[in-house]
GROMACS .gro file of C-alpha atoms in nm:
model
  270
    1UNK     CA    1   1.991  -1.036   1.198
    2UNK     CA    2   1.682  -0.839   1.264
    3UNK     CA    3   1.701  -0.402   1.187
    4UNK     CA    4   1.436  -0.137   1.215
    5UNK     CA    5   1.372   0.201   1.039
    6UNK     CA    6   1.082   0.467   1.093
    7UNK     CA    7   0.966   0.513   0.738
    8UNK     CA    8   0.638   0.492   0.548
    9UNK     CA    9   0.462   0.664   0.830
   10UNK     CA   10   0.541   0.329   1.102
   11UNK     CA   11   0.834   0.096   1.185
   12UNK     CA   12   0.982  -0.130   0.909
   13UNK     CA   13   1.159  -0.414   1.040
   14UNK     CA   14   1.398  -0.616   0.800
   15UNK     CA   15   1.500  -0.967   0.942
   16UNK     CA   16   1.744  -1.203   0.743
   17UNK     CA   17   1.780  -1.557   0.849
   18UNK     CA   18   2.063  -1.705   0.554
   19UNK     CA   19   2.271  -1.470   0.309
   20UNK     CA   20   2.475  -1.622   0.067
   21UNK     CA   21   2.744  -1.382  -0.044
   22UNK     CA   22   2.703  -1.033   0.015
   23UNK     CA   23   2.774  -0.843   0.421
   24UNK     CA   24   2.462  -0.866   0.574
   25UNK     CA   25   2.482  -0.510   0.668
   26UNK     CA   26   2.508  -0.370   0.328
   27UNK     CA   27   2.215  -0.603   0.166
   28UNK     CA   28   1.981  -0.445   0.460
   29UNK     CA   29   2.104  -0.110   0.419
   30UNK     CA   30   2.019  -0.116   0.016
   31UNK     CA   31   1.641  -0.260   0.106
   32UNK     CA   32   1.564   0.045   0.330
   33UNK     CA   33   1.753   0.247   0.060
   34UNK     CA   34   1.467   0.103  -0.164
   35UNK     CA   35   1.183   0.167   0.070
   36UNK     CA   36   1.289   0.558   0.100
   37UNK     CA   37   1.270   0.592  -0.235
   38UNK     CA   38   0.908   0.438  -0.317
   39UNK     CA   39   0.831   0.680   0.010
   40UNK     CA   40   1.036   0.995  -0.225
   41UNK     CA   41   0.845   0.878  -0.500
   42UNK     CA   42   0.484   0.807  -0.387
   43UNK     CA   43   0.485   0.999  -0.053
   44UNK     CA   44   0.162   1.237  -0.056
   45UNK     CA   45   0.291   1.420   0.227
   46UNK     CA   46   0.604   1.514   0.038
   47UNK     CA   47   0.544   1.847  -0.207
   48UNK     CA   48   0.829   1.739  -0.394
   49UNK     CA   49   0.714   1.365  -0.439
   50UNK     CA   50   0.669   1.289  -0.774
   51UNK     CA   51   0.301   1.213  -0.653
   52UNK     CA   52   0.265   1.528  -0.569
   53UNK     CA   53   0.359   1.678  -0.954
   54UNK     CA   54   0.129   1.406  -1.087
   55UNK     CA   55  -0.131   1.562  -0.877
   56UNK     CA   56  -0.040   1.916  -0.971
   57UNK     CA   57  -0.005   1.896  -1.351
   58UNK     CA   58  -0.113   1.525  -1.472
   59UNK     CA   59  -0.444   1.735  -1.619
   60UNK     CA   60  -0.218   2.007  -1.797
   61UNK     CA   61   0.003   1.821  -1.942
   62UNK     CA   62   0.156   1.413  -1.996
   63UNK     CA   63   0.405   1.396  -1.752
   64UNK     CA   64   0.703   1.129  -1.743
   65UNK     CA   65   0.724   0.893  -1.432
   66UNK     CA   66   0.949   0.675  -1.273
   67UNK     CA   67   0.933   0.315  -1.396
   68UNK     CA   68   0.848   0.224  -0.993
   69UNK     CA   69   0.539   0.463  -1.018
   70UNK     CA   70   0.422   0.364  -1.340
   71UNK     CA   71   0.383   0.010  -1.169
   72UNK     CA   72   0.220   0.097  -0.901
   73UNK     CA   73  -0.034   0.290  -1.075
   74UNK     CA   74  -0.044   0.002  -1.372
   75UNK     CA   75  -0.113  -0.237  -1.053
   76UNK     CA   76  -0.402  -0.013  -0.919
   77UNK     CA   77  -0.602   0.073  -1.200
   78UNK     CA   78  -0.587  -0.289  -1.282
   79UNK     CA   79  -0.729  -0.365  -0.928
   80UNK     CA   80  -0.963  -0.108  -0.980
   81UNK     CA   81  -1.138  -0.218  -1.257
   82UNK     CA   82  -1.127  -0.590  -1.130
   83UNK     CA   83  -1.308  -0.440  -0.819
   84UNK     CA   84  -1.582  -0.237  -1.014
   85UNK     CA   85  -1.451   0.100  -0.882
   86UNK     CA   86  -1.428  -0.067  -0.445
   87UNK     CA   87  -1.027   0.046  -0.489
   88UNK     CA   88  -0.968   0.379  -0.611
   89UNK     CA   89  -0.642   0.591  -0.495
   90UNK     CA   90  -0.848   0.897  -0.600
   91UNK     CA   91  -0.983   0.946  -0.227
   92UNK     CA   92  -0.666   1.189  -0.171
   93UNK     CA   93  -0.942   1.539  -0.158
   94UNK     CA   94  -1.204   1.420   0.111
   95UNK     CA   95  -0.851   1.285   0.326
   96UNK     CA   96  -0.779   1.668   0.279
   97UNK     CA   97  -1.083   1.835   0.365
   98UNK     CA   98  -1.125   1.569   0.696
   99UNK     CA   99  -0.765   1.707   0.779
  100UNK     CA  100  -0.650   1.327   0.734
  101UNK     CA  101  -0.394   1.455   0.481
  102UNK     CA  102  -0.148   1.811   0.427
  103UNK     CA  103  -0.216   2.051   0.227
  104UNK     CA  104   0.029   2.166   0.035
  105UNK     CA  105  -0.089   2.120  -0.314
  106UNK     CA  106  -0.189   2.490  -0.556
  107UNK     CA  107  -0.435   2.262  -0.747
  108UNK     CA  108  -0.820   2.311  -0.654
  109UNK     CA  109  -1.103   2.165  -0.830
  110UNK     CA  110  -1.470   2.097  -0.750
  111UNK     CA  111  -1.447   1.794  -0.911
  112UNK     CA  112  -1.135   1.596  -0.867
  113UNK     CA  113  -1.088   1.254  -1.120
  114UNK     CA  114  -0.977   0.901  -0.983
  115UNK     CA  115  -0.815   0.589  -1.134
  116UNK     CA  116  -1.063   0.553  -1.416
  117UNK     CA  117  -0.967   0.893  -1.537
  118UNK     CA  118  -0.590   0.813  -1.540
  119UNK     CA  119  -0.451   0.741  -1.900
  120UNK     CA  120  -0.092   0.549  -1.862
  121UNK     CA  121   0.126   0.584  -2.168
  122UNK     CA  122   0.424   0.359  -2.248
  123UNK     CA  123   0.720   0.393  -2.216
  124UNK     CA  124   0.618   0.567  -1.834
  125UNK     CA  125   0.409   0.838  -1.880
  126UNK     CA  126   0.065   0.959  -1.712
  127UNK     CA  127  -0.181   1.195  -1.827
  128UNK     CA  128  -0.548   1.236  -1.655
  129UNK     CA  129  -0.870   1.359  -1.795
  130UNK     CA  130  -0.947   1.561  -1.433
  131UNK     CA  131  -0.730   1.707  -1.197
  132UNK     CA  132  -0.639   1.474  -0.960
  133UNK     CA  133  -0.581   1.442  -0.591
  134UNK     CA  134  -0.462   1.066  -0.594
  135UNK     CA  135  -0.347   0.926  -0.258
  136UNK     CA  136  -0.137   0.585  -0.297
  137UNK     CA  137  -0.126   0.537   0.058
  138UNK     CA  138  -0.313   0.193   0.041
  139UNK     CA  139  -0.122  -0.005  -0.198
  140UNK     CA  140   0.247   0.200  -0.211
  141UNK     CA  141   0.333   0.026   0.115
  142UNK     CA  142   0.296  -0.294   0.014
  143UNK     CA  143   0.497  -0.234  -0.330
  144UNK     CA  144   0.775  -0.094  -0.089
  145UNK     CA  145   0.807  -0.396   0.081
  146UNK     CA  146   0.785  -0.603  -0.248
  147UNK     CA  147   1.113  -0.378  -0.348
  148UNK     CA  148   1.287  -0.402  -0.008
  149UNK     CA  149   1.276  -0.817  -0.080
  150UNK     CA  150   1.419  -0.766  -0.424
  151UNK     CA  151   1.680  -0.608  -0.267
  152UNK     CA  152   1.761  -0.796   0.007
  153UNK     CA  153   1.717  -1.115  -0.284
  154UNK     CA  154   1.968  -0.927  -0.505
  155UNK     CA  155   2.202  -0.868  -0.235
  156UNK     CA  156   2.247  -1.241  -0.194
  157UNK     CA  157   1.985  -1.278   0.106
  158UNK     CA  158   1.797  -1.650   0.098
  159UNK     CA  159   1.561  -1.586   0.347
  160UNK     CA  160   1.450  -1.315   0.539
  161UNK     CA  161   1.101  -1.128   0.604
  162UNK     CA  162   0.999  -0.764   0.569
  163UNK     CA  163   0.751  -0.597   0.781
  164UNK     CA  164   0.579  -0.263   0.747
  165UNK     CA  165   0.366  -0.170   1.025
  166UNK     CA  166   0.161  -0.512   0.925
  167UNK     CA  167   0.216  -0.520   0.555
  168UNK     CA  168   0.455  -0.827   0.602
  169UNK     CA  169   0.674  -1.056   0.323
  170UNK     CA  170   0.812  -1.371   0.361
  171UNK     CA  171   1.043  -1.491   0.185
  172UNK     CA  172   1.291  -1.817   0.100
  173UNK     CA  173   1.280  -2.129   0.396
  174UNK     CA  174   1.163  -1.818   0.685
  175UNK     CA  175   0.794  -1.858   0.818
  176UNK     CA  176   0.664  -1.670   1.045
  177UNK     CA  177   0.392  -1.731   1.290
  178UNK     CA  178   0.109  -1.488   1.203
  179UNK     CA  179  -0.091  -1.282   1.468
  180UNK     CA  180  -0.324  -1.008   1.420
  181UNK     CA  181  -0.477  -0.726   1.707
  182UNK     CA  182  -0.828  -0.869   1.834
  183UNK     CA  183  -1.077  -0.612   1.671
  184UNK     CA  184  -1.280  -0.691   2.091
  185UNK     CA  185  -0.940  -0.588   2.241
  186UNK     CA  186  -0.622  -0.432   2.084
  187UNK     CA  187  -0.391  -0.534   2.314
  188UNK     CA  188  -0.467  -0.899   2.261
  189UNK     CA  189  -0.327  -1.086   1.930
  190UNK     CA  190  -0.531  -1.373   1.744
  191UNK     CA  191  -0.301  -1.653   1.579
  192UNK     CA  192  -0.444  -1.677   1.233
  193UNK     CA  193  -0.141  -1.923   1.108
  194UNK     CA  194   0.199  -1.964   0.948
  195UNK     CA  195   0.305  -1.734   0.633
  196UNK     CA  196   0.562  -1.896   0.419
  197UNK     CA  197   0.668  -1.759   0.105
  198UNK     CA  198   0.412  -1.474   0.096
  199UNK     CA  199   0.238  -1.140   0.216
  200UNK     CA  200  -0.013  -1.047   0.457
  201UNK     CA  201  -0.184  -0.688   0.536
  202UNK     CA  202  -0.429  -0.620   0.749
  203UNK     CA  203  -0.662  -0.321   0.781
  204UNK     CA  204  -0.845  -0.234   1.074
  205UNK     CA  205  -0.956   0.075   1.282
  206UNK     CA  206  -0.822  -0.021   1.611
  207UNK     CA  207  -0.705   0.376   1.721
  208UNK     CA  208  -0.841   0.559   1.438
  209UNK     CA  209  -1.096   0.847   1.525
  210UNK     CA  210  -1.427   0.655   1.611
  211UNK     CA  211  -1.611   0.915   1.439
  212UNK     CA  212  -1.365   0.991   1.140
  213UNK     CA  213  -1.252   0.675   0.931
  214UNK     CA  214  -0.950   0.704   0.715
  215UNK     CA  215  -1.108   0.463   0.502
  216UNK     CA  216  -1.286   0.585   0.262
  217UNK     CA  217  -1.539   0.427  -0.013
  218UNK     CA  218  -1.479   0.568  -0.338
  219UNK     CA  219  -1.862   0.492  -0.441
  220UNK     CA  220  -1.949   0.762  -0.267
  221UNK     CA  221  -1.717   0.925  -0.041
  222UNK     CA  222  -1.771   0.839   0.282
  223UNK     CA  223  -1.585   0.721   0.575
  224UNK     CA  224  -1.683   0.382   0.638
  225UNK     CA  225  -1.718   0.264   0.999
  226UNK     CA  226  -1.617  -0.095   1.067
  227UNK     CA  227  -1.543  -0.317   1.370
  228UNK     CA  228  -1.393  -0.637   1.201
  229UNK     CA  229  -1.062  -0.659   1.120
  230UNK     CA  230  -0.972  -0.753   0.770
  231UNK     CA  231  -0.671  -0.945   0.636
  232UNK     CA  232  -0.569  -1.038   0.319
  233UNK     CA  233  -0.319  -1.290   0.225
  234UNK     CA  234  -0.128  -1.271  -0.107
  235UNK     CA  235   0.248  -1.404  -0.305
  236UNK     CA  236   0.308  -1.029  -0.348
  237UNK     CA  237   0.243  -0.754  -0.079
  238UNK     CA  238   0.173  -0.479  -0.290
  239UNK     CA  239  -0.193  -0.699  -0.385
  240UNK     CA  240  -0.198  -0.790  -0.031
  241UNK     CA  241  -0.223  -0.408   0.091
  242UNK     CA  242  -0.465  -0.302  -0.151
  243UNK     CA  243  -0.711  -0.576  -0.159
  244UNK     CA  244  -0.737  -0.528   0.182
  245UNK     CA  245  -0.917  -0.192   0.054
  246UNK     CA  246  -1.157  -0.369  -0.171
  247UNK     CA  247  -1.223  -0.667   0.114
  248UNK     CA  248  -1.350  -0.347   0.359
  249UNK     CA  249  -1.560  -0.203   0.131
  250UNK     CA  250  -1.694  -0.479  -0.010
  251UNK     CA  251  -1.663  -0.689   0.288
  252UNK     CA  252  -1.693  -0.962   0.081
  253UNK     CA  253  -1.455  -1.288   0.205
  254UNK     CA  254  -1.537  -1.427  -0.155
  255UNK     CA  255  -1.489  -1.099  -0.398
  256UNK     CA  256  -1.410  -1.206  -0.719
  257UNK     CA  257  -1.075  -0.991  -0.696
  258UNK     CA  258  -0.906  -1.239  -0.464
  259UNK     CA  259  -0.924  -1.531  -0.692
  260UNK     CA  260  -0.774  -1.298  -0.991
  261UNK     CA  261  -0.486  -1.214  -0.807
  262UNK     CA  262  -0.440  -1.513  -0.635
  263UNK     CA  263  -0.517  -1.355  -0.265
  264UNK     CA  264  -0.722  -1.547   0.019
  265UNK     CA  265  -0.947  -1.295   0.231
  266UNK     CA  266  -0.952  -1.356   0.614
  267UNK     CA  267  -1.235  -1.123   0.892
  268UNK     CA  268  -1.220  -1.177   1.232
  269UNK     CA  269  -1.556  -1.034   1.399
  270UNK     CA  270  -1.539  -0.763   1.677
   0.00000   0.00000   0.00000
């Protein structure tokens, strides 16, 4: 039983291939449930997203998160420190001023803060040293398909597979055969292999604005210009989607990141 949602800014597709107790129907229906709330949660184009008060107050005041967002940010400043800074969510202000992003938030700084200045407190709360514009756009995806599998697990589902414009799962006896857009021509696919019991993302610039990356290098700001297409394949998809980050800006096939977390980097040229 395959079904597919627009949410997370593309087309999530939720397949299940052997359930063992609960209606099929229902265990799909609470793993988009999940995804729309990571997207409620974490969605920077939301005002009312609780991303969008940590961005608005986290530097006036400690501010109490949901358990789901405390993760995600756990799992990112942890990347970002493995990565020496190459993954930072705290590219969120030059997305705004390229137009890549909505405006919407009151909060203006001339110096906005990133991961490192992020303090998280147990039990689930965040404070930052700077004002922040964080933008979890490059690892929240991934965590929202982790959560739509734990759904679809908890619901009695086997196997199945969850994909997110690319960010893809695979879970229980499923596999899937992987293919990826040529970076020479995007309306050609490359067969990089079978995925069995794990995540792949991939990230590329095949119809971005030639001139206007949405990538952006935290070093020092820029848009970074690339005609390779990067993948990276992890057990969770949450390390999948942002190491893909780190492997673009580094573009390093042997980071030291992807042995930590247990990922495998893949380019294929342009």
């Amino acid at each position: 039983m395959i079904r597919c949602k627009p949410l997370l800014g593309t087309y999530v597709e939720i397949s299940i291939d052997d359930i063992s107790h609960e209606d099929p129907i229902t265990a799909i229906e609470k793993s988009f449930a999940a995804i729309e709330q990571v997207q409620s949660l974490m969605g920077f184009h939301n005002p009312n997203s609780e991303l969008s008060r940590i961005n608005a107050r986290a530097h006036l005041e400690v501010i109490e998160i949901h358990n789901w967002t405390y993760a995600v940010l756990s799992i990112a400043k942890d990347i970002y420190q493995a990565s020496n800074g190459a993954f930072d969510c705290g590219v969120g202000a030059q997305l705004l001023k390229a137009g890549l992003l909505p405006s919407h938030c009151s909060n203006k700084s001339a110096e906005y803060g990133g991961l490192g200045d992020v303090v998280l407190m147990a039990p689930n709360k965040i404070r930052s040293i700077k004002p922040l514009q964080l933008d979890l756009g490059g690892i929240a995806k991934g965590f929202a398909v982790d959560k739509a599998v734990e759904a679809l697990q908890s619901g009695g589902v086997r196997s199945g597979a969850v994909n997110a414009g690319g960010d893809l799962r695979v879970f229980g006896s499923s596999s899937q055969l992987i293919t990826v857009r040529s970076p020479k021509n995007p309306e050609q696919l490359v067969n990089v292999g079978t995925l069995e019991n794990g995540s792949i993302a991939t990230s590329s610039l095949y119809y971005a604005n030639p001139h206007l990356s949405p990538i952006i290098n935290p070093t020092d700001m820029n848009h970074i210009q690339f005609g390779e297409s990067y993948s990276v394949l992890a057990p969770e998809c949450v390390y999948a989607d942002a190491l893909t980050k780190v492997l673009t800006i580094s573009q390093d096939i042997n980071h030291p990141c992807f042995t930590k977390f247990s990922a495998q980097a893949l380019r294929i040229a342009a």
